[in-house]
Coordinates of C-alpha atoms in Angstrom, one line a residue:
M227 CA 8.6 -68.2 36.5
P228 CA 5.1 -67.4 36.7
F229 CA 4.4 -63.8 38.1
T230 CA 2.1 -65.0 40.9
E231 CA 5.4 -66.7 42.5
L232 CA 7.3 -63.7 43.6
P233 CA 10.6 -64.5 45.0
S234 CA 11.7 -63.3 48.4
D235 CA 15.4 -62.8 47.4
Y236 CA 15.9 -61.3 43.7
T237 CA 19.8 -61.8 44.3
S238 CA 19.3 -65.7 44.0
Q239 CA 17.6 -65.2 40.8
T240 CA 19.3 -66.0 37.5
D241 CA 19.3 -63.5 34.7
D242 CA 17.0 -65.7 32.7
D243 CA 14.5 -66.1 35.9
L244 CA 14.5 -62.3 36.3
A245 CA 14.0 -61.5 32.4
A246 CA 10.8 -63.8 32.8
L247 CA 9.5 -62.4 36.0
L248 CA 9.7 -59.1 34.5
D249 CA 7.8 -60.2 31.1
G250 CA 5.1 -61.7 33.3
A251 CA 4.7 -58.6 35.6
L252 CA 4.4 -56.3 32.7
E253 CA 2.0 -58.4 30.9
A254 CA -0.3 -58.6 34.0
Y255 CA 0.0 -54.9 34.3
R256 CA -1.2 -54.4 30.9
A257 CA -3.9 -56.7 31.3
L258 CA -5.4 -54.8 34.1
E259 CA -5.6 -51.4 31.9
I260 CA -5.2 -49.3 34.8
G261 CA -7.4 -45.9 34.5
E262 CA -9.8 -43.9 36.1
E263 CA -12.6 -46.4 36.0
S264 CA -10.6 -49.3 37.4
S265 CA -11.6 -50.7 40.5
E266 CA -9.7 -50.6 43.9
E267 CA -8.7 -54.3 43.7
D268 CA -7.3 -53.5 40.3
V269 CA -5.1 -50.6 41.5
T270 CA -3.8 -52.5 44.5
A271 CA -2.7 -55.4 42.3
A272 CA -1.0 -53.0 40.1
E273 CA 0.8 -51.3 43.0
V274 CA 2.2 -54.7 44.0
I275 CA 3.1 -55.5 40.3
A276 CA 5.0 -51.9 40.1
A277 CA 6.9 -52.6 43.4
A278 CA 8.2 -56.2 41.7
V279 CA 9.1 -54.4 38.5
K280 CA 11.0 -51.8 40.5
A281 CA 12.9 -54.3 42.3
V282 CA 13.5 -56.5 39.4
R283 CA 15.0 -53.8 37.3
S284 CA 17.1 -52.6 40.3
E285 CA 18.8 -56.1 40.2
Q286 CA 19.3 -56.2 36.6
V287 CA 20.9 -52.5 36.8
V288 CA 23.5 -53.7 39.6
R289 CA 24.1 -57.0 37.6
A290 CA 25.0 -55.0 34.4
D291 CA 27.4 -52.7 36.3
A292 CA 29.3 -55.6 37.8
L293 CA 29.5 -57.0 34.4
A294 CA 30.9 -54.0 32.9
E295 CA 33.3 -53.6 35.7
R296 CA 34.5 -57.2 35.3
R297 CA 35.2 -56.9 31.7
A298 CA 37.3 -53.9 32.2
R299 CA 39.2 -55.5 34.8
I300 CA 39.8 -58.6 32.5
S301 CA 40.8 -55.9 29.5
A302 CA 43.7 -54.6 32.0
L303 CA 45.2 -58.1 32.0
E304 CA 45.4 -59.0 28.4
G305 CA 49.0 -59.3 27.2
L306 CA 50.6 -60.0 30.5
D307 CA 51.9 -63.3 29.3
S308 CA 53.3 -62.1 26.2
D309 CA 56.8 -63.7 25.3
E310 CA 57.9 -60.5 23.6
T311 CA 61.0 -58.8 24.9
P312 CA 61.9 -55.2 24.0
E313 CA 64.7 -54.7 21.7
P314 CA 68.0 -53.6 22.8
A315 CA 68.9 -50.2 22.3
L316 CA 71.7 -49.5 19.7
D317 CA 74.5 -47.2 20.1
G318 CA 73.4 -43.6 19.5
A319 CA 69.9 -44.5 19.0
D320 CA 68.8 -42.5 22.1
E321 CA 69.1 -38.9 20.9
T322 CA 66.2 -37.5 23.1
A323 CA 66.9 -33.7 23.4
G324 CA 67.9 -32.7 26.9
T325 CA 68.8 -36.2 28.1
P326 CA 72.2 -36.2 29.9
E327 CA 75.1 -38.4 28.7
P328 CA 74.6 -41.8 30.7
V329 CA 77.4 -42.3 33.2
A330 CA 79.1 -45.8 32.2
A331 CA 78.5 -48.5 35.1
A332 CA 78.1 -52.0 35.6
A333 CA 74.5 -53.4 35.4
S334 CA 73.2 -54.4 38.8
P335 CA 70.9 -57.3 39.5
V336 CA 67.7 -55.3 39.2
Q337 CA 68.5 -53.6 36.0
R338 CA 69.2 -57.1 34.6
A339 CA 66.1 -58.3 35.8
A340 CA 64.1 -55.6 34.2
A341 CA 66.0 -56.2 30.9
R342 CA 64.5 -59.6 31.0
T343 CA 60.9 -58.4 31.9
P344 CA 58.6 -58.8 28.9
A345 CA 57.1 -55.3 27.9
I346 CA 53.3 -54.8 28.8
K347 CA 51.1 -54.3 25.8
H348 CA 48.8 -51.4 26.6
P349 CA 45.3 -52.4 25.3
A350 CA 43.6 -50.2 22.6
P351 CA 41.0 -48.0 23.9
A352 CA 37.7 -50.3 24.3
P353 CA 35.0 -49.3 22.1
A354 CA 31.5 -48.3 23.2
V355 CA 29.3 -51.0 24.5
I356 CA 25.7 -51.4 23.4
L357 CA 23.7 -53.6 26.3
A358 CA 20.0 -54.1 26.4
S359 CA 17.9 -52.3 28.8
A360 CA 15.4 -53.8 31.4
D361 CA 12.1 -55.0 30.4
V362 CA 13.0 -55.8 26.7
P363 CA 11.2 -58.9 25.5
G364 CA 13.7 -61.8 24.5
Y365 CA 16.8 -60.1 26.0
A366 CA 18.4 -60.5 29.2
T367 CA 19.1 -57.0 31.2
G368 CA 22.6 -56.0 30.3
Q369 CA 22.9 -58.4 27.4
E370 CA 25.6 -57.1 24.9
L371 CA 24.5 -56.1 21.6
D372 CA 27.2 -56.7 19.1
S373 CA 25.8 -54.3 16.3
I374 CA 23.7 -51.5 15.4
D375 CA 21.1 -54.1 13.8
A376 CA 20.9 -55.9 17.0
A377 CA 20.1 -52.8 19.0
G378 CA 17.5 -52.1 16.2
K379 CA 15.7 -55.4 16.8
A380 CA 15.9 -54.8 20.5
I381 CA 14.1 -51.6 20.1
L382 CA 11.4 -53.0 18.1
A383 CA 11.2 -55.8 20.6
R384 CA 10.6 -53.2 23.1
M385 CA 8.0 -51.4 21.0
R386 CA 5.9 -54.4 20.5
G387 CA 5.3 -54.8 24.2
L388 CA 4.0 -51.3 24.9
P389 CA 0.6 -50.9 25.8
T390 CA -2.0 -49.9 22.9
T391 CA -4.9 -48.7 25.0
R392 CA -4.9 -45.4 26.8
I393 CA -3.0 -45.1 30.3
G394 CA -3.8 -41.8 31.4
E395 CA -2.4 -38.2 30.4
H396 CA 1.0 -39.0 31.7
F397 CA 4.2 -39.0 29.7
A398 CA 5.5 -42.6 29.5
R399 CA 9.0 -43.4 28.7
Y400 CA 10.6 -47.0 28.4
G401 CA 14.3 -48.0 27.8
A402 CA 15.4 -50.3 25.1
V403 CA 19.1 -50.4 24.9
M404 CA 22.0 -48.6 26.6
L405 CA 25.3 -47.2 25.4
R406 CA 28.1 -47.4 27.6
R407 CA 31.4 -45.1 26.7
P408 CA 34.9 -46.7 27.3
D409 CA 37.0 -45.7 30.1
F410 CA 38.4 -42.3 29.7
G411 CA 41.5 -43.0 31.8
N412 CA 43.3 -39.9 32.9
L413 CA 41.3 -37.8 31.0
A414 CA 38.0 -38.3 33.2
Q415 CA 37.0 -35.1 35.2
T416 CA 37.0 -35.7 38.9
A417 CA 36.2 -33.6 42.0
G418 CA 39.7 -32.5 42.3
S419 CA 40.8 -32.4 38.8
D420 CA 42.2 -29.4 37.0
D421 CA 39.7 -28.7 33.8
L422 CA 42.4 -26.8 32.0
H423 CA 44.9 -29.4 32.6
L424 CA 42.3 -32.1 31.3
L425 CA 42.0 -29.8 28.0
R426 CA 45.8 -29.4 27.4
M427 CA 46.3 -33.4 28.0
A428 CA 43.4 -34.1 25.4
S429 CA 44.8 -31.9 22.7
D430 CA 48.4 -32.8 23.2
Q431 CA 49.7 -34.2 19.9
K432 CA 52.2 -36.4 21.6
R433 CA 49.3 -38.4 22.8
L434 CA 48.8 -39.4 19.1
P435 CA 50.1 -42.6 17.6
G436 CA 53.9 -41.6 16.7
G437 CA 53.6 -38.7 19.2
S438 CA 53.1 -36.0 16.6
L439 CA 50.8 -34.7 13.8
T440 CA 51.6 -35.4 10.4
A441 CA 50.6 -33.3 7.5
A442 CA 48.9 -35.3 4.6
G443 CA 48.4 -34.2 1.1
G444 CA 45.3 -32.4 0.0
W445 CA 42.8 -30.4 2.3
C446 CA 41.2 -33.5 3.7
A447 CA 38.5 -31.7 5.1
P448 CA 35.1 -32.1 3.2
S449 CA 33.9 -29.3 1.1
E450 CA 31.6 -26.6 2.9
T451 CA 27.9 -26.8 2.1
L452 CA 26.5 -23.6 1.4
Y453 CA 22.6 -23.4 2.4
D454 CA 22.1 -19.8 1.1
L455 CA 20.1 -19.8 -2.0
C456 CA 20.7 -17.4 -4.9
Q457 CA 17.5 -15.0 -5.5
L458 CA 17.5 -13.0 -8.6
E459 CA 14.1 -11.9 -9.1
T460 CA 12.6 -8.5 -8.1
V461 CA 9.2 -6.7 -8.4
E462 CA 10.3 -3.8 -10.8
G463 CA 8.9 -3.7 -14.1
I464 CA 5.3 -3.6 -12.4
L465 CA 2.9 -0.9 -13.9
S466 CA 2.1 1.9 -11.4
L467 CA -1.7 2.7 -11.3
P468 CA -3.7 4.6 -8.5
E469 CA -5.2 2.0 -6.4
I470 CA -8.6 2.1 -4.8
N471 CA -10.0 -0.7 -2.2
V472 CA -12.9 -2.8 -3.4
T473 CA -15.0 -4.0 -0.8
R474 CA -18.2 -5.4 -2.4
G475 CA -17.0 -7.9 -5.2
G476 CA -16.6 -5.2 -7.9
I477 CA -17.7 -1.6 -9.3
R478 CA -20.2 -0.1 -11.2
Y479 CA -19.1 3.1 -12.9
T480 CA -20.0 5.4 -15.8
S481 CA -17.6 7.2 -18.2
G482 CA -20.4 9.9 -18.6
P483 CA -20.9 11.9 -21.6
D484 CA -18.1 12.2 -24.1
F485 CA -16.7 15.4 -24.4
G486 CA -16.7 14.9 -28.4
D487 CA -20.4 14.5 -28.4
I488 CA -21.0 17.6 -26.0
Y489 CA -18.9 19.5 -28.3
A490 CA -20.8 18.4 -31.3
G491 CA -24.1 18.7 -29.9
A492 CA -24.1 21.8 -27.5
G493 CA -23.8 25.3 -28.1
S494 CA -24.2 27.1 -31.7
I495 CA -23.3 30.6 -32.9
L496 CA -26.1 32.6 -34.9
T497 CA -25.5 35.6 -36.9
E498 CA -27.7 38.8 -36.4
D499 CA -29.7 38.2 -39.6
Q500 CA -30.4 34.6 -38.3
V501 CA -31.5 35.8 -35.0
E502 CA -33.9 38.5 -36.4
A503 CA -35.4 35.9 -39.0
G504 CA -35.9 33.6 -36.2
S505 CA -34.2 30.7 -38.4
P506 CA -33.0 28.4 -37.7
A507 CA -34.6 27.5 -34.5
K508 CA -32.3 27.3 -31.4
T509 CA -31.8 24.1 -30.3
C510 CA -30.7 22.7 -26.7
Y511 CA -28.5 19.6 -25.9
E512 CA -30.4 17.3 -24.0
V513 CA -28.4 15.7 -21.0
P514 CA -28.2 11.9 -21.8
C515 CA -28.8 9.2 -19.3
P516 CA -25.4 7.3 -19.3
D517 CA -25.1 3.7 -19.0
F518 CA -23.2 2.1 -16.2
E519 CA -20.7 -0.7 -16.5
E520 CA -19.8 -3.3 -13.8
V521 CA -16.3 -4.7 -13.6
R522 CA -16.0 -7.6 -11.1
L523 CA -12.8 -8.5 -8.8
E524 CA -10.7 -11.5 -10.4
A525 CA -8.9 -13.8 -7.9
A526 CA -4.9 -13.8 -8.0
Y527 CA -3.8 -16.4 -5.6
V528 CA -0.8 -18.5 -5.0
C529 CA -0.5 -21.6 -2.6
V530 CA 2.9 -23.4 -1.7
K531 CA 3.1 -26.8 0.1
A532 CA 6.0 -27.8 1.8
G533 CA 7.4 -30.8 4.0
L534 CA 7.3 -30.4 7.6
L535 CA 10.7 -32.2 7.7
T536 CA 11.8 -30.2 4.9
N537 CA 11.0 -26.8 7.0
A538 CA 12.4 -28.2 9.9
A539 CA 15.9 -29.3 8.1
Y540 CA 16.1 -26.7 5.6
P541 CA 14.1 -23.7 6.2
E542 CA 15.7 -21.4 3.7
L543 CA 14.8 -23.5 0.9
V544 CA 11.0 -23.1 2.1
R545 CA 11.5 -19.4 2.6
R546 CA 13.1 -19.0 -1.0
V547 CA 10.1 -20.8 -2.6
V548 CA 7.6 -18.6 -0.7
E549 CA 9.4 -15.4 -1.8
G550 CA 9.7 -16.3 -5.4
S551 CA 6.1 -17.4 -5.5
V552 CA 5.0 -13.8 -4.2
T553 CA 7.3 -12.1 -6.8
A554 CA 5.8 -14.4 -9.6
L555 CA 2.2 -13.7 -8.5
A556 CA 2.8 -9.9 -8.7
H557 CA 4.3 -10.4 -12.3
K558 CA 1.2 -12.3 -13.4
T559 CA -1.1 -10.0 -12.0
N560 CA 0.8 -7.2 -14.0
A561 CA 0.7 -9.2 -17.2
R562 CA -3.1 -9.6 -16.8
I563 CA -3.8 -5.9 -16.1
L564 CA -1.4 -4.8 -19.1
A565 CA -3.4 -7.1 -21.5
Q566 CA -6.8 -5.8 -20.5
M567 CA -5.5 -2.3 -20.8
E568 CA -4.2 -3.4 -24.3
A569 CA -7.5 -4.9 -25.5
S570 CA -9.5 -1.7 -24.5
A571 CA -7.7 0.1 -27.3
S572 CA -9.2 -0.2 -30.5
P573 CA -8.0 0.1 -33.5
Q574 CA -4.2 0.1 -32.9
I575 CA -2.3 2.9 -34.8
Q576 CA 0.5 2.1 -37.0
G577 CA 3.5 4.4 -36.8
A578 CA 4.6 6.9 -39.3
D579 CA 4.5 5.5 -42.9
G580 CA 7.8 5.0 -44.5
V581 CA 9.9 5.5 -41.5
D582 CA 12.0 2.6 -40.7
N583 CA 14.1 4.1 -37.9
L584 CA 13.3 3.8 -34.2
T585 CA 14.2 7.2 -33.2
A586 CA 12.3 8.9 -35.9
A587 CA 9.2 6.6 -35.2
L588 CA 9.0 8.0 -31.4
G589 CA 7.9 11.3 -32.9
S590 CA 4.6 9.1 -33.9
V591 CA 4.2 8.5 -30.1
A592 CA 4.5 12.4 -29.3
W593 CA 2.0 13.1 -32.1
Q594 CA -0.6 10.6 -30.8
A595 CA -0.3 12.2 -27.4
E596 CA -1.1 15.8 -29.1
V597 CA -3.8 14.1 -30.8
M598 CA -5.6 13.1 -27.0
R599 CA -4.9 16.4 -25.8
N600 CA -6.8 18.1 -28.7
Y601 CA -9.7 15.7 -28.6
W602 CA -10.5 16.4 -24.8
R603 CA -9.1 19.7 -25.0
L604 CA -6.6 19.0 -22.3
G605 CA -4.3 21.5 -20.8
F606 CA -1.5 22.2 -23.1
N607 CA 1.0 20.8 -20.5
A608 CA -1.5 17.9 -19.7
T609 CA 0.7 14.7 -18.9
I610 CA 0.1 11.6 -21.2
D611 CA 1.1 8.6 -19.6
V612 CA 3.3 6.1 -22.1
V613 CA 3.9 2.5 -21.3
I614 CA 6.9 0.6 -23.1
P615 CA 8.2 -2.7 -22.5
H616 CA 11.6 -2.7 -20.8
W617 CA 13.6 -4.0 -23.8
L618 CA 12.8 -1.3 -26.0
M619 CA 15.1 1.0 -23.7
P620 CA 18.5 -0.4 -25.0
L621 CA 17.3 -0.3 -28.5
I622 CA 16.5 3.3 -28.2
R623 CA 20.0 4.0 -26.5
A624 CA 21.6 2.0 -29.4
D625 CA 19.8 4.0 -32.1
W626 CA 21.0 7.3 -30.4
A627 CA 24.3 6.1 -30.1
L628 CA 24.7 5.5 -33.7
R629 CA 23.4 9.0 -34.5
T630 CA 25.8 11.8 -35.7
G631 CA 27.0 14.2 -33.2
V632 CA 26.3 11.9 -30.3
D633 CA 28.6 10.6 -27.8
L634 CA 28.0 6.9 -28.3
L635 CA 29.4 5.9 -24.8
S636 CA 27.2 8.6 -22.5
V637 CA 23.6 7.8 -23.7
S638 CA 21.9 7.3 -20.5
D639 CA 18.5 6.4 -19.2
A640 CA 18.0 9.8 -17.8
E641 CA 18.6 11.2 -21.2
I642 CA 15.9 9.2 -22.8
R643 CA 13.4 10.0 -20.0
A644 CA 14.2 13.8 -20.6
W645 CA 13.2 13.2 -24.5
F646 CA 9.8 12.0 -23.1
T647 CA 9.5 14.5 -20.0
V648 CA 10.0 17.7 -22.3
R649 CA 7.0 16.5 -24.5
N650 CA 5.0 16.2 -21.3
L651 CA 4.9 12.2 -21.6
N652 CA 5.3 10.2 -18.4
L653 CA 7.5 7.1 -19.2
Q654 CA 6.9 3.7 -17.8
Q655 CA 8.8 0.8 -18.6
V656 CA 7.4 -2.5 -17.6
Y657 CA 7.8 -6.4 -17.7
D658 CA 5.1 -8.8 -18.6
W659 CA 4.1 -7.0 -21.7
Q660 CA 5.2 -8.0 -25.1
A661 CA 7.7 -10.6 -23.2
L662 CA 10.7 -11.5 -25.1
T663 CA 10.8 -15.3 -26.4
I664 CA 13.9 -16.4 -24.8
G665 CA 15.4 -19.7 -25.9
A666 CA 17.4 -22.4 -23.6
S667 CA 20.8 -20.7 -24.6
M668 CA 19.5 -17.5 -23.3
T669 CA 19.2 -15.9 -26.5
A670 CA 16.2 -13.8 -28.2
S671 CA 15.6 -12.1 -31.2
V672 CA 14.5 -8.3 -31.4
P673 CA 11.0 -8.2 -32.4
A674 CA 10.4 -6.2 -35.8
E675 CA 7.9 -3.9 -34.0
A676 CA 7.2 -2.6 -30.7
K677 CA 3.8 -1.6 -29.0
V678 CA 3.7 1.9 -27.2
M679 CA 0.6 2.5 -24.9
L680 CA -0.7 5.9 -24.2
Y681 CA -3.6 7.2 -22.2
P682 CA -4.4 10.3 -20.1
S683 CA -2.4 10.3 -17.0
G684 CA -4.8 9.2 -13.9
T685 CA -7.6 7.8 -15.9
W686 CA -6.7 4.1 -15.4
V687 CA -7.4 2.9 -11.7
K688 CA -6.6 -0.5 -10.2
G689 CA -9.0 -1.9 -7.5
V690 CA -7.6 -4.4 -5.1
S691 CA -9.3 -6.2 -2.2
D692 CA -7.6 -8.5 0.0
V693 CA -9.7 -11.4 0.4
I694 CA -7.5 -13.7 2.3
S695 CA -3.8 -13.8 3.4
L696 CA -2.3 -16.6 5.5
D697 CA 1.3 -17.6 6.1
A698 CA 1.0 -21.3 7.0
V699 CA -2.1 -23.7 7.3
Y700 CA -1.9 -26.8 9.1
D701 CA -4.4 -29.3 8.5
S702 CA -5.3 -33.1 9.6
T703 CA -5.1 -34.1 5.8
G704 CA -1.8 -32.6 5.3
L705 CA -0.4 -33.7 8.8
M706 CA -1.1 -37.4 7.8
S707 CA 1.5 -36.9 5.0
N708 CA 3.9 -34.9 6.9
T709 CA 3.1 -31.8 4.7
Y710 CA 1.4 -28.3 5.3
T711 CA 0.7 -25.3 3.4
A712 CA 3.7 -22.9 3.7
L713 CA 1.7 -20.1 1.8
F714 CA -1.7 -19.4 0.7
A715 CA -2.4 -15.8 -0.2
E716 CA -5.5 -14.8 -2.5
E717 CA -6.2 -11.1 -3.6
G718 CA -9.0 -9.7 -5.6
V719 CA -7.8 -7.2 -8.5
L720 CA -9.4 -5.3 -11.3
A721 CA -8.5 -2.5 -13.8
V722 CA -10.8 0.3 -15.2
Q723 CA -10.6 3.4 -17.2
R724 CA -13.0 5.8 -15.9
C725 CA -12.9 8.1 -18.6
G726 CA -10.8 9.2 -21.7
A727 CA -9.3 6.2 -24.0
T728 CA -6.6 4.3 -24.6
S729 CA -4.1 4.2 -27.6
V730 CA -1.6 1.9 -28.8
V731 CA 1.1 2.7 -31.3
Q732 CA 3.2 0.1 -33.3
V733 CA 6.7 1.5 -34.0
P734 CA 9.6 -0.2 -35.8
T735 CA 12.5 -1.4 -33.9
C736 CA 15.2 -0.8 -36.6
V737 CA 18.4 0.3 -35.0
N738 CA 20.7 2.1 -37.7
G739 CA 21.6 5.7 -36.2
N740 CA 19.9 7.5 -39.2
T741 CA 20.1 11.3 -38.9
G742 CA 18.3 13.7 -40.7
A743 CA 20.0 15.3 -43.9
A744 CA 20.6 19.1 -44.1
S745 CA 18.2 19.1 -46.7
I746 CA 14.9 17.2 -46.2
T747 CA 12.7 16.3 -49.5
E748 CA 10.1 14.5 -47.9
C749 CA 7.7 15.3 -44.9
F750 CA 7.1 13.5 -41.9
V751 CA 4.0 11.2 -42.3
H752 CA 1.5 11.3 -39.3
P753 CA -0.1 8.1 -38.0
G754 CA -3.4 7.8 -39.9
G755 CA -2.5 9.6 -42.9
G756 CA -1.5 13.0 -44.0
S757 CA 1.7 14.9 -44.2
A758 CA 3.1 18.3 -42.6
T759 CA 3.2 20.6 -45.7

């Protein structure tokens, strides 16, 4: 029926006529493209169309409700003409607890008629019914859809009929399918019903087929899913350095005159004879003009992208990756700084010659610290920082435990630290320097040597500058692919030794518990040559 021919009575129209009328009305409405610039004539025509659409939809809903009610009535009559008769009860078969013993009596005509009446089959609970909504092209209002696939096709048909142009700033919602639940019978809530009674009836096991619950083998229930993620990494093992804020991309500095040069060139002692003779001539130390060095910031960054749907459905996964990425960046920055510090030490010093024991080689570390104090005339108790890889600690402990007179079960980290502390050495254990080569089977060989780094405490400084730090970034490019930047952080870092120098001593990692003999026939050989006589 063309839309221009509006019926005076919608109830007299067939379902197909109503569907055709609705399709024509919607097409006419879309052709008008109603908006702020529409003419008064078009707006009036749209109002007429809206009234017709409303009337058609109302009639379709009434017919759908009537159809559902009629189907329910028909379902209630199913099985009425069955020829089945109830089985006669056997003697002693009825043993229901609490039932009094029946009194013998002659069967009345009513009882005999009841015995001949066939048992009425109670229909199984009707499943939910999927019906097509109004305005779905190609489907009558209330038409039953026999599967989920049919419902999907109806939804796609409705979407193809949606307008493709802007229709204002209003939210538009269009129906495609309806899901009608089956009749709940006496479990439906009414105005005068007792809610607690409804709950008891719904949970009564006598309502189940067989009248009771039956224990089945196995757990039956599916395994629980754990969405928490294991996180092992930490930020321990990061080298501790004094930090300064760098705001201009880098720093320029000078170490100034070296004390060794000043000691060699400034000041002298003359005897009385030399003073009277006027020879040699007194010399003055000329203040040198120091050169300035420049160190620029390096950019340490981390970027993590995630799916929008992943973040919505599994936020624990996104958070786990973000936290792990921040920890990974901290350790990579630590490795970079330690490598720069080691590169500044030239040349590296070999530990005591002829010493193949780890504990004995530690004496070389203490000796090198004393060399530094002597060169710069530091205080007797001046602290020298000592940096070792963390894996060297268990080797020291193992060597000490094998030594004579040591309780092999009680060598603690505190005792090892005390060895360094009494020598005015500040011990730092770090990761990311001389990292172990770990295989796929979680095994690693012990390196033949370990490097120990020393420098006057406080001479190395770490410069930092927060360039940019963002938690999440949403951009048009990412939104097109349903992704976003879950983390983007960038930090400027640098490391500089303002004065002094850095030494690296190589020590053997031999663990044998060798203990000094009561009579020592050989002298300890210092790093760089020479022996104590």
